[in-house]
mmCIF file of C-alpha atoms in Angstrom:
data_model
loop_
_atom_site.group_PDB
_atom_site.id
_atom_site.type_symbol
_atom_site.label_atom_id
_atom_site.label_comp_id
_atom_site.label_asym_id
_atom_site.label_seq_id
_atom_site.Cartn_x
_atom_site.Cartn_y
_atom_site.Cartn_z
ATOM 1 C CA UNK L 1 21.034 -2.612 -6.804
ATOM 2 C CA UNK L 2 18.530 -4.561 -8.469
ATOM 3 C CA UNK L 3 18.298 -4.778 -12.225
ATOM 4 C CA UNK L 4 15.394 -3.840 -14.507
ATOM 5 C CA UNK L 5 14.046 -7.186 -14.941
ATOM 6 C CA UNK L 6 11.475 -6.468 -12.150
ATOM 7 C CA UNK L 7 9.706 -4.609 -14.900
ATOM 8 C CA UNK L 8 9.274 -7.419 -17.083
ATOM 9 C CA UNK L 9 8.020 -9.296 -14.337
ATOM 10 C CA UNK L 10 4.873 -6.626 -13.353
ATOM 11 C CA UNK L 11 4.319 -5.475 -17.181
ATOM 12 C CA UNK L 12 2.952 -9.764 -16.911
ATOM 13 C CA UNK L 13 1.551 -8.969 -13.469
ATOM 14 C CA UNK L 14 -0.587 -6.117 -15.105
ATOM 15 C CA UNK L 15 -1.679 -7.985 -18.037
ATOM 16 C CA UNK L 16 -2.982 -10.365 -16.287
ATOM 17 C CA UNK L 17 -5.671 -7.788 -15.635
ATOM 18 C CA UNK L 18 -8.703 -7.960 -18.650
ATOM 19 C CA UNK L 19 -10.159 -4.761 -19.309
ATOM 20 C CA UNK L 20 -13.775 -7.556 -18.919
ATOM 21 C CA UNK L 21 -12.145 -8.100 -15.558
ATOM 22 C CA UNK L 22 -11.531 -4.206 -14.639
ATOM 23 C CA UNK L 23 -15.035 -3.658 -15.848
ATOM 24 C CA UNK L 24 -16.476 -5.871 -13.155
ATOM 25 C CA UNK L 25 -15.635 -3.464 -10.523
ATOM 26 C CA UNK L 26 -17.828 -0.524 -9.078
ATOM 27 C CA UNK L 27 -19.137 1.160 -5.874
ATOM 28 C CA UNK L 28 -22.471 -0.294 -5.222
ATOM 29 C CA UNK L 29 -21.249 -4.123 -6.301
ATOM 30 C CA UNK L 30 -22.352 -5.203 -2.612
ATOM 31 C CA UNK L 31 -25.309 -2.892 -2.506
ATOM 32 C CA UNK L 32 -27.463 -6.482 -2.816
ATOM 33 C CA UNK L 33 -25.376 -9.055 -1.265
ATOM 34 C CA UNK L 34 -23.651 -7.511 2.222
ATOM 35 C CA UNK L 35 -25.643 -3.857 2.119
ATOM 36 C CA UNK L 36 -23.615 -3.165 5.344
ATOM 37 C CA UNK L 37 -20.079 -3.878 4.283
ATOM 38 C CA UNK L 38 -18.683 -0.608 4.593
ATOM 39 C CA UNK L 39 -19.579 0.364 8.027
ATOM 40 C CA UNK L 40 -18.600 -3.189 9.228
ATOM 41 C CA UNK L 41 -15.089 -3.196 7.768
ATOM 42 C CA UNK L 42 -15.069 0.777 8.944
ATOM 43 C CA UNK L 43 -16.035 -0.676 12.187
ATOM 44 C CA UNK L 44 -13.591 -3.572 12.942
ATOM 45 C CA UNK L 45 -10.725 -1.171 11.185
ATOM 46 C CA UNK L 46 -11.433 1.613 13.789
ATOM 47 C CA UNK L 47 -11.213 -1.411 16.652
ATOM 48 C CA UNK L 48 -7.767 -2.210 15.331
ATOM 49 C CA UNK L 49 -6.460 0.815 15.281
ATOM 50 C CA UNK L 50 -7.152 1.926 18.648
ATOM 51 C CA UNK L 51 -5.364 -1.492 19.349
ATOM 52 C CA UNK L 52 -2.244 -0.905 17.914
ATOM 53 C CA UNK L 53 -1.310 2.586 15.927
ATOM 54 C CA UNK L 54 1.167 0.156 13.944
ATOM 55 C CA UNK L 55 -2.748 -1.102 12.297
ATOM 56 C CA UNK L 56 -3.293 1.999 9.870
ATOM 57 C CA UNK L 57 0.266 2.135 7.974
ATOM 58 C CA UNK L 58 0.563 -1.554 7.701
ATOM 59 C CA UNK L 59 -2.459 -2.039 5.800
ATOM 60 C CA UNK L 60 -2.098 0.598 3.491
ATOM 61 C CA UNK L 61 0.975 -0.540 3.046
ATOM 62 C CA UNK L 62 0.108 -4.142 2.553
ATOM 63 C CA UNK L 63 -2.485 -2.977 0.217
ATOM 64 C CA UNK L 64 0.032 -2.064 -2.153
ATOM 65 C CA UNK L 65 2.592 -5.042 -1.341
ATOM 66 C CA UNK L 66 -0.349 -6.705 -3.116
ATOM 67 C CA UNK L 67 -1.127 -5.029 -5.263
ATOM 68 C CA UNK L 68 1.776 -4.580 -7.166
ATOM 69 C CA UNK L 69 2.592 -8.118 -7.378
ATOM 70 C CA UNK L 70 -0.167 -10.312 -8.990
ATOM 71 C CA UNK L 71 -2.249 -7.315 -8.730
ATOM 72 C CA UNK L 72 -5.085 -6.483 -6.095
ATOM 73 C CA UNK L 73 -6.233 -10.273 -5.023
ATOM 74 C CA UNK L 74 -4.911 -10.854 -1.757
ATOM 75 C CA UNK L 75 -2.204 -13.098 -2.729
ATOM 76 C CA UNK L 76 -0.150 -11.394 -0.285
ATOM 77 C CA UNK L 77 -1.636 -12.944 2.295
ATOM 78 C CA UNK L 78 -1.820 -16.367 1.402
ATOM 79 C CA UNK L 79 -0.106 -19.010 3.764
ATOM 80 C CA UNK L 80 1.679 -21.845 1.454
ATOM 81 C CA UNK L 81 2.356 -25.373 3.743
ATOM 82 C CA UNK L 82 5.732 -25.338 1.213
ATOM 83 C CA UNK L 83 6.916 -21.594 2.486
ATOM 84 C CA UNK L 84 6.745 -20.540 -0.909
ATOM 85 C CA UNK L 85 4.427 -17.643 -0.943
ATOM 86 C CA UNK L 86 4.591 -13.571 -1.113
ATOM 87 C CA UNK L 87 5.021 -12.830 2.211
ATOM 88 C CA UNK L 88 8.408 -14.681 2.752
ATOM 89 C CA UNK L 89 10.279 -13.312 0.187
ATOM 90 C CA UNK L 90 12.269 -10.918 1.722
ATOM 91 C CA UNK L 91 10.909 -7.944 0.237
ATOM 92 C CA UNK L 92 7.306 -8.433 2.190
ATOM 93 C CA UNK L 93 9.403 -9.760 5.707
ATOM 94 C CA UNK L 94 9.211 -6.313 6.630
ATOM 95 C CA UNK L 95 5.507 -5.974 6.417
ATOM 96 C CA UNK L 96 4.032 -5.852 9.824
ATOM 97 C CA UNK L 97 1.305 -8.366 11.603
ATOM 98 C CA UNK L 98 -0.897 -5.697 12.273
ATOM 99 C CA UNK L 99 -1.688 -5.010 8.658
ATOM 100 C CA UNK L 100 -2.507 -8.622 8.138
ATOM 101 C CA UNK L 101 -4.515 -9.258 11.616
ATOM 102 C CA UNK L 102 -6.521 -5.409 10.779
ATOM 103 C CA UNK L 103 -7.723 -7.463 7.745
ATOM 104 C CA UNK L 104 -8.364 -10.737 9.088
ATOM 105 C CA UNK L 105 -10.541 -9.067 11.935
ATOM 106 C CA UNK L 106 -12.751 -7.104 8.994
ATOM 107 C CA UNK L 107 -13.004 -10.579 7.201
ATOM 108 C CA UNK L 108 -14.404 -12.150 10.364
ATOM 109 C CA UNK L 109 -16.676 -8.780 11.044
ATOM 110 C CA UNK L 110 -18.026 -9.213 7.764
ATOM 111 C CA UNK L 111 -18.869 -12.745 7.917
ATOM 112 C CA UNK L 112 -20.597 -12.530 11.661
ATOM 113 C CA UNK L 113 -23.268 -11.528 9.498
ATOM 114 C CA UNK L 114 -25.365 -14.132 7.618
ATOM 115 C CA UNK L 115 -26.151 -12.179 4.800
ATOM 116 C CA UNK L 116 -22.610 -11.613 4.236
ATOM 117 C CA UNK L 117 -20.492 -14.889 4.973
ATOM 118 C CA UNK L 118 -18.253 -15.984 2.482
ATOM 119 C CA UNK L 119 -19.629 -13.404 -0.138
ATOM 120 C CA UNK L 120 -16.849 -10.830 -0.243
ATOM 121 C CA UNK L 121 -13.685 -11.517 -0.839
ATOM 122 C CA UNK L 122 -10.382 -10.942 1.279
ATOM 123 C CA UNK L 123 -9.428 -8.616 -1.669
ATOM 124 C CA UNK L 124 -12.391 -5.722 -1.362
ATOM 125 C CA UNK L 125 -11.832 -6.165 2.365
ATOM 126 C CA UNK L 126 -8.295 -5.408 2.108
ATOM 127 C CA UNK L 127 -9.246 -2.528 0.063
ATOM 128 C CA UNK L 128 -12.167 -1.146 1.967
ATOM 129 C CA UNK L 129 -9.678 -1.434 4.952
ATOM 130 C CA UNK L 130 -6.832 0.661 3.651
ATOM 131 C CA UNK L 131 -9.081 3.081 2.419
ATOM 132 C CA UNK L 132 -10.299 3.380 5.943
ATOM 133 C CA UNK L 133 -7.349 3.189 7.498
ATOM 134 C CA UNK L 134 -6.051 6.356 5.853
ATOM 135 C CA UNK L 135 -9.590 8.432 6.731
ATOM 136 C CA UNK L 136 -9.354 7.551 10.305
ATOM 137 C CA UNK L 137 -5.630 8.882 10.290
ATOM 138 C CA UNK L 138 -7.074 11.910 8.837
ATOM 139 C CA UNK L 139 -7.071 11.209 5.297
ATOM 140 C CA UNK L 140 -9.676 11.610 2.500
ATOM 141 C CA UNK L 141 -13.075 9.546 3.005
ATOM 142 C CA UNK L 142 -13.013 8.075 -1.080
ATOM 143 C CA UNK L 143 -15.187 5.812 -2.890
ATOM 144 C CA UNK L 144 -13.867 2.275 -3.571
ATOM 145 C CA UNK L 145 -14.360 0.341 -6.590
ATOM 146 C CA UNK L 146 -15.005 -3.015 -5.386
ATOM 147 C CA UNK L 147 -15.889 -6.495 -6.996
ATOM 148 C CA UNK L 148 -12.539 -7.595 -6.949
ATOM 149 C CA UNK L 149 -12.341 -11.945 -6.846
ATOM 150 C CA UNK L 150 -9.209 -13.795 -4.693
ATOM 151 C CA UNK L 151 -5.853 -14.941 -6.656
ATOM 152 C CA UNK L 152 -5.074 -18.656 -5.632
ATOM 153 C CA UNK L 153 -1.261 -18.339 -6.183
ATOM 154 C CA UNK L 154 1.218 -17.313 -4.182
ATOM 155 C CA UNK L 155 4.956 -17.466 -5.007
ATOM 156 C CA UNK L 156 8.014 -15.985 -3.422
ATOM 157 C CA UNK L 157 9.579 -15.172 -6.887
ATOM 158 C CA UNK L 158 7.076 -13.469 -7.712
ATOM 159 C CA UNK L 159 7.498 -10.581 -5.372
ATOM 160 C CA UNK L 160 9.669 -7.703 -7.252
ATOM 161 C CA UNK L 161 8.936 -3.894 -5.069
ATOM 162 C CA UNK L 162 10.718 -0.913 -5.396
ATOM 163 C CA UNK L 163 13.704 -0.530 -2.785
ATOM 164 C CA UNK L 164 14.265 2.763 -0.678
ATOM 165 C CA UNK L 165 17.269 3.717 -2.675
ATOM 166 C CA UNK L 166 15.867 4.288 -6.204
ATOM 167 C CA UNK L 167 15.984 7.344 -8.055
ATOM 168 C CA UNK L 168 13.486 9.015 -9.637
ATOM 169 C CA UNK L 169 14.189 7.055 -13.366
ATOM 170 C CA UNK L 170 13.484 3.962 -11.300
ATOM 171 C CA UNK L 171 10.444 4.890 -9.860
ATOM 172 C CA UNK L 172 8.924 5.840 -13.077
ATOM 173 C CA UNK L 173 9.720 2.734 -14.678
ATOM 174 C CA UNK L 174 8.257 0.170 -11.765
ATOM 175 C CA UNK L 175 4.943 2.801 -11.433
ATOM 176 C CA UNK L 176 4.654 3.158 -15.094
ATOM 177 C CA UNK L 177 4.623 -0.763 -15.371
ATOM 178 C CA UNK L 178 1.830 -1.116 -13.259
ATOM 179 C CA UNK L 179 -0.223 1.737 -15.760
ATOM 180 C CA UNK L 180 0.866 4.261 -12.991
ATOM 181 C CA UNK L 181 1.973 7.857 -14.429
ATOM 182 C CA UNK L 182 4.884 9.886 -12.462
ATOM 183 C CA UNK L 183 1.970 12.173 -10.953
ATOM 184 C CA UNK L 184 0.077 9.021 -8.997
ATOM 185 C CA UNK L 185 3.981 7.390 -7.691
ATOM 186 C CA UNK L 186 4.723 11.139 -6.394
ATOM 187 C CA UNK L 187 0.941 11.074 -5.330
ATOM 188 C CA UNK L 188 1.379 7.351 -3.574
ATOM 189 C CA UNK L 189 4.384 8.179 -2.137
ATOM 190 C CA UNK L 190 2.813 10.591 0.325
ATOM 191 C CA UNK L 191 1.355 7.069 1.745
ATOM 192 C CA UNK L 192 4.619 7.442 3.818
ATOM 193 C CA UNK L 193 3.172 10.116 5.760
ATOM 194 C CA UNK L 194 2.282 7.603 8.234
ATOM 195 C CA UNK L 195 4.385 4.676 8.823
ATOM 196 C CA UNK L 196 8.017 3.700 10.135
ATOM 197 C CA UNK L 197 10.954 2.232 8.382
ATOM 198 C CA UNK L 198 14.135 0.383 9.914
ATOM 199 C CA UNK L 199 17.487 1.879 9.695
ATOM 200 C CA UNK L 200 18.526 -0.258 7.448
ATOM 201 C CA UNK L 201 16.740 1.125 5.084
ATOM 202 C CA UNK L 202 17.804 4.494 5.315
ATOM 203 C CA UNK L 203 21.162 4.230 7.494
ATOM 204 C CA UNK L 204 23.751 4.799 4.300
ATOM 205 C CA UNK L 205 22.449 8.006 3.903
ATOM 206 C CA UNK L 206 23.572 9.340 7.531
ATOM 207 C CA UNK L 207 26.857 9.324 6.537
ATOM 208 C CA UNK L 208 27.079 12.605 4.465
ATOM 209 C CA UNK L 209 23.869 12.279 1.937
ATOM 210 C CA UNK L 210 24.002 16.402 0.809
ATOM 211 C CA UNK L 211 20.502 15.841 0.341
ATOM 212 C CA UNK L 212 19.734 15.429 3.710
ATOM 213 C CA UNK L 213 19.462 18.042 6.699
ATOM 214 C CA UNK L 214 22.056 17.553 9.273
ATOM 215 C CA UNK L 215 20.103 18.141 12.199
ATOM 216 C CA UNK L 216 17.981 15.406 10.611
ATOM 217 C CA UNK L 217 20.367 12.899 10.053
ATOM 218 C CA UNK L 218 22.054 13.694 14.026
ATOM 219 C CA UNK L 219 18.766 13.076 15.125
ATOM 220 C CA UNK L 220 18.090 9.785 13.348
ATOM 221 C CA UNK L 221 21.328 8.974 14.418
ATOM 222 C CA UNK L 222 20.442 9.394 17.715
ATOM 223 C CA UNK L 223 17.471 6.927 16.983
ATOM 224 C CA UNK L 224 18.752 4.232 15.047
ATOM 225 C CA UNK L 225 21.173 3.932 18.550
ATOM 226 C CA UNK L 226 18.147 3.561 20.328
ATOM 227 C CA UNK L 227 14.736 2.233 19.067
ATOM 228 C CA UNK L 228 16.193 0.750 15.421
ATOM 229 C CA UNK L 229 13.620 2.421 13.697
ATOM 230 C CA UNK L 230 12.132 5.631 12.534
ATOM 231 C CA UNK L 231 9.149 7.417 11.299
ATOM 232 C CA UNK L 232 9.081 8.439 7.606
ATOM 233 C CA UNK L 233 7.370 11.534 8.790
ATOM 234 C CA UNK L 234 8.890 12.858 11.775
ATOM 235 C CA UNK L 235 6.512 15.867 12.269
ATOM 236 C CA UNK L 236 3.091 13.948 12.088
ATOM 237 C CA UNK L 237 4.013 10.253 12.094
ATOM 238 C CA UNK L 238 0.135 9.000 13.071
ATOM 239 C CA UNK L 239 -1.346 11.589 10.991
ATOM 240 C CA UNK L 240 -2.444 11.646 7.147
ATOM 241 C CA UNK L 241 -1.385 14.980 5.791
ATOM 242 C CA UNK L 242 0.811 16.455 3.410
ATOM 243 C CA UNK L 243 3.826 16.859 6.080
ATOM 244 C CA UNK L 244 5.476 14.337 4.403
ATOM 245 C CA UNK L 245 6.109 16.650 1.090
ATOM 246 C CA UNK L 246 6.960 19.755 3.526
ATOM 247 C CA UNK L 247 9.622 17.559 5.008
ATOM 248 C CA UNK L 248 11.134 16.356 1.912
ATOM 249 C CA UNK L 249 11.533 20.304 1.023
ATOM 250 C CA UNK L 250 13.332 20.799 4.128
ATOM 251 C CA UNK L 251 15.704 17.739 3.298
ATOM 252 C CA UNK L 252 13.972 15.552 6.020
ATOM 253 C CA UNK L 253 13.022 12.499 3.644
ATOM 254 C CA UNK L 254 13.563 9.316 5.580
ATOM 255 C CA UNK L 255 14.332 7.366 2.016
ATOM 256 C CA UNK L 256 16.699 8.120 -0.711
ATOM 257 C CA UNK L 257 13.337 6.920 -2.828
ATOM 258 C CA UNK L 258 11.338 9.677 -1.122
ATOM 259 C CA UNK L 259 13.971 12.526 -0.812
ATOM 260 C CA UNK L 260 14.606 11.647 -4.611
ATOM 261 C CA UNK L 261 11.414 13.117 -5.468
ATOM 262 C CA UNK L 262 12.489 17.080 -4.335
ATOM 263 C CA UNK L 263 16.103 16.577 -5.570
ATOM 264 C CA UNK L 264 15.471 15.931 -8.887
ATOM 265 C CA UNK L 265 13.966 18.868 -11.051
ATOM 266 C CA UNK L 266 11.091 16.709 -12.775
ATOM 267 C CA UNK L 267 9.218 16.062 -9.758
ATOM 268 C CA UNK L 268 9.943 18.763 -7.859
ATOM 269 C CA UNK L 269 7.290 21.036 -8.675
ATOM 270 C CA UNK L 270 4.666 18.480 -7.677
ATOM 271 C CA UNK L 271 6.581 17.752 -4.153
ATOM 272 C CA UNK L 272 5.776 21.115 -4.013
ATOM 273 C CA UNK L 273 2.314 21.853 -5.114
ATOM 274 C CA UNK L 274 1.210 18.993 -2.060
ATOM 275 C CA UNK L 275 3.398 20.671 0.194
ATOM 276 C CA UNK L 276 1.635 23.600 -0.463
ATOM 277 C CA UNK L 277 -2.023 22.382 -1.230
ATOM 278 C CA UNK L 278 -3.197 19.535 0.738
ATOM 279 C CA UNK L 279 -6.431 19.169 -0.967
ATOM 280 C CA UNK L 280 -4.515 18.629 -4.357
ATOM 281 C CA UNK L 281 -2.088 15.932 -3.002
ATOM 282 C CA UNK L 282 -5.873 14.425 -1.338
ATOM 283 C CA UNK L 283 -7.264 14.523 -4.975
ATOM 284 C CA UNK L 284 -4.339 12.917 -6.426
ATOM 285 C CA UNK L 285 -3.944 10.755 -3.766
ATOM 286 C CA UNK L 286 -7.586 9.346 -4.176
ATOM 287 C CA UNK L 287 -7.184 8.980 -7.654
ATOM 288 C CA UNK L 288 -3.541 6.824 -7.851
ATOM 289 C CA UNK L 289 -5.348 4.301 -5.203
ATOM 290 C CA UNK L 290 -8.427 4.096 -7.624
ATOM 291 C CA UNK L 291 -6.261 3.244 -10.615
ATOM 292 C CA UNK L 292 -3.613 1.087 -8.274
ATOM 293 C CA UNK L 293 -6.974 -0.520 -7.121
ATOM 294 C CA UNK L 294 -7.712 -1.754 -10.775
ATOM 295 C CA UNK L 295 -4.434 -3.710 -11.233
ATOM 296 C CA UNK L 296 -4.499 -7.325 -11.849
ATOM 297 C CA UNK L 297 -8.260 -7.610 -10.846
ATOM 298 C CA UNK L 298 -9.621 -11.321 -10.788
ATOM 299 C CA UNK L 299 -12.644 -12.942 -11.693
ATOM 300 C CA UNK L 300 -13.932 -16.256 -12.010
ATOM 301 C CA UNK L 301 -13.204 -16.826 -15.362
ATOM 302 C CA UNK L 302 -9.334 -15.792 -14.108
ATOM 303 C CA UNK L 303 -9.040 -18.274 -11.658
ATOM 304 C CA UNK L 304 -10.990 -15.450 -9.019
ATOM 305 C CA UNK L 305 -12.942 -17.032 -6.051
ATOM 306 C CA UNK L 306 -14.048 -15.455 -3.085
ATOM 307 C CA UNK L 307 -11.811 -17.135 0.273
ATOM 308 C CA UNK L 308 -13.298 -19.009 3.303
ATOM 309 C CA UNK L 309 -10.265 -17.828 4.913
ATOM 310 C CA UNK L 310 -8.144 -15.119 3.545
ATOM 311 C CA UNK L 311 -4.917 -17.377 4.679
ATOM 312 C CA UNK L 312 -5.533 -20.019 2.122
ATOM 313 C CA UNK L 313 -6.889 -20.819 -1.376
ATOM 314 C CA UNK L 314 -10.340 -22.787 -0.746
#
């Protein structure tokens, strides 16, 4: 398992954020420049999801890829003629297309219109995406903070995320670097309520894990021999709800990382407060992506810009 040192690496990911720089962000920044933005990233995010159901989890998840990295400036999807760049470390190999493409197609809505082009950056339409990616899967509908600028560097090195086999001290420590308390990682962990992991993320744990059902591991079993894959929640896979908290009560956590979060007595009682209350896990949920949202935000005077094309610096 990997060491600590990923911490050191995102406590300098996070400080790279200016509280001048956090400041910069808030609801109405595009009220003047692209008064339409959120209906046409709503728009083109609703297309791509009735293309592929794979759209909604990727680009939350992506959302988070990036911004736990270099914080939230799109560096995740930069495209480096060398190779060296985010999305090729291993870590981010497993993030799907459909994430990517979902936010490419809102880029290109956005700039269709006039007033628009080239004024928002791949960032805010990254974020305005995942936040309505997880509405149209049922979700809360939440304000985003938006006024975020583009990163310019990409590196593979740079990419240190948490693995599927942490425990809980683990988590804390890689949430808590990125200014994350243990209530908004048990809060952003319901993201896997929608979503799909490979076995081999999870297939060490069919073996006798005593934290997990054993109907639940036959079953996966059963799938891994078949598809390769499975979903992290097995009862509402394409919905956003708090099914993913139930399960993990009744020992049906995909991860060791989620199913962590019921075994162990500290977090417990919130696993089961959003099992219970899905209208507190929305509340928390809404409030973890606002402060995730505020990580390593970029501005001009950072090295910010605003992309032609969210696949490379300008």
């Amino acid at each position: 398992m990997r060491s600590f040192h990923f911490v050191v690496v995102l406590a300098l990911a996070v400080a790279i954020s200016s509280p001048l720089a956090a400041a910069q962000l808030r609801q109405n920044y595009y009220a003047s420049i692209c008064p339409n933005l959120e209906n046409i990233v709503r728009g083109s995010v609703q297309r791509s999801m009735q293309q592929s159901p794979i759209a909604a989890p990727a680009t939350l998840r992506l959302f988070f890829h990036d911004c736990a990295v270099r914080g939230c400036d799109a560096s995740v999807m930069i495209i480096n003629p060398n190779g060296d760049d985010e999305w090729r470390n291993p870590d981010d190999q497993t993030l799907k297309p459909e994430g990517f493409t979902t936010v490419i197609a809102a880029k290109a809505a956005v700039d269709s219109d006039p007033q628009c082009r080239n004024r928002v950056s791949c960032a805010d339409i990254l974020a305005l995406a995942t936040r309505d990616s997880v509405f149209l899967s049922g979700g809360p509908n939440y304000a985003v903070e938006l006024g975020r600028f583009d990163g310019r560097v990409s590196t593979r090195n740079s990419v240190n995320l948490p693995h599927g086999n942490f425990n809980l001290d683990q988590l804390t420590g890689y949430f808590g670097s990125l200014g994350l308390s243990p209530t908004d990682m048990v809060a952003l962990s319901g993201g896997h309520t929608i979503g799909a992991a490979s076995c081999s993320f999870f297939g060490y744990r069919l073996g006798g894990d005593p934290t997990m059902d054993p109907n639940f591991a036959a079953m996966l079993r059963g799938s891994c021999g078949s598809s390769g894959f499975a979903f992290l929640d097995a009862a509402t896979p394409l919905r956003f709800d708090n099914a993913f908290y139930q399960n993990l009560r009744a020992g049906r956590g995909l991860l060791g990382s989620d199913q962590t979060l019921y075994s162990d007595p500290r977090s417990r009682g919130l696993v089961d407060r959003y099992a219970a209350n899905q209208g507190a896990f929305f509340n928390d949920f809404v409030s973890a992506m606002t402060k995730l949202g505020r990580v390593g935000v970029k501005s001009p005077a950072t090295g910010g810009e605003i992309r032609r094309d969210c696949r490379f610096p300008n």
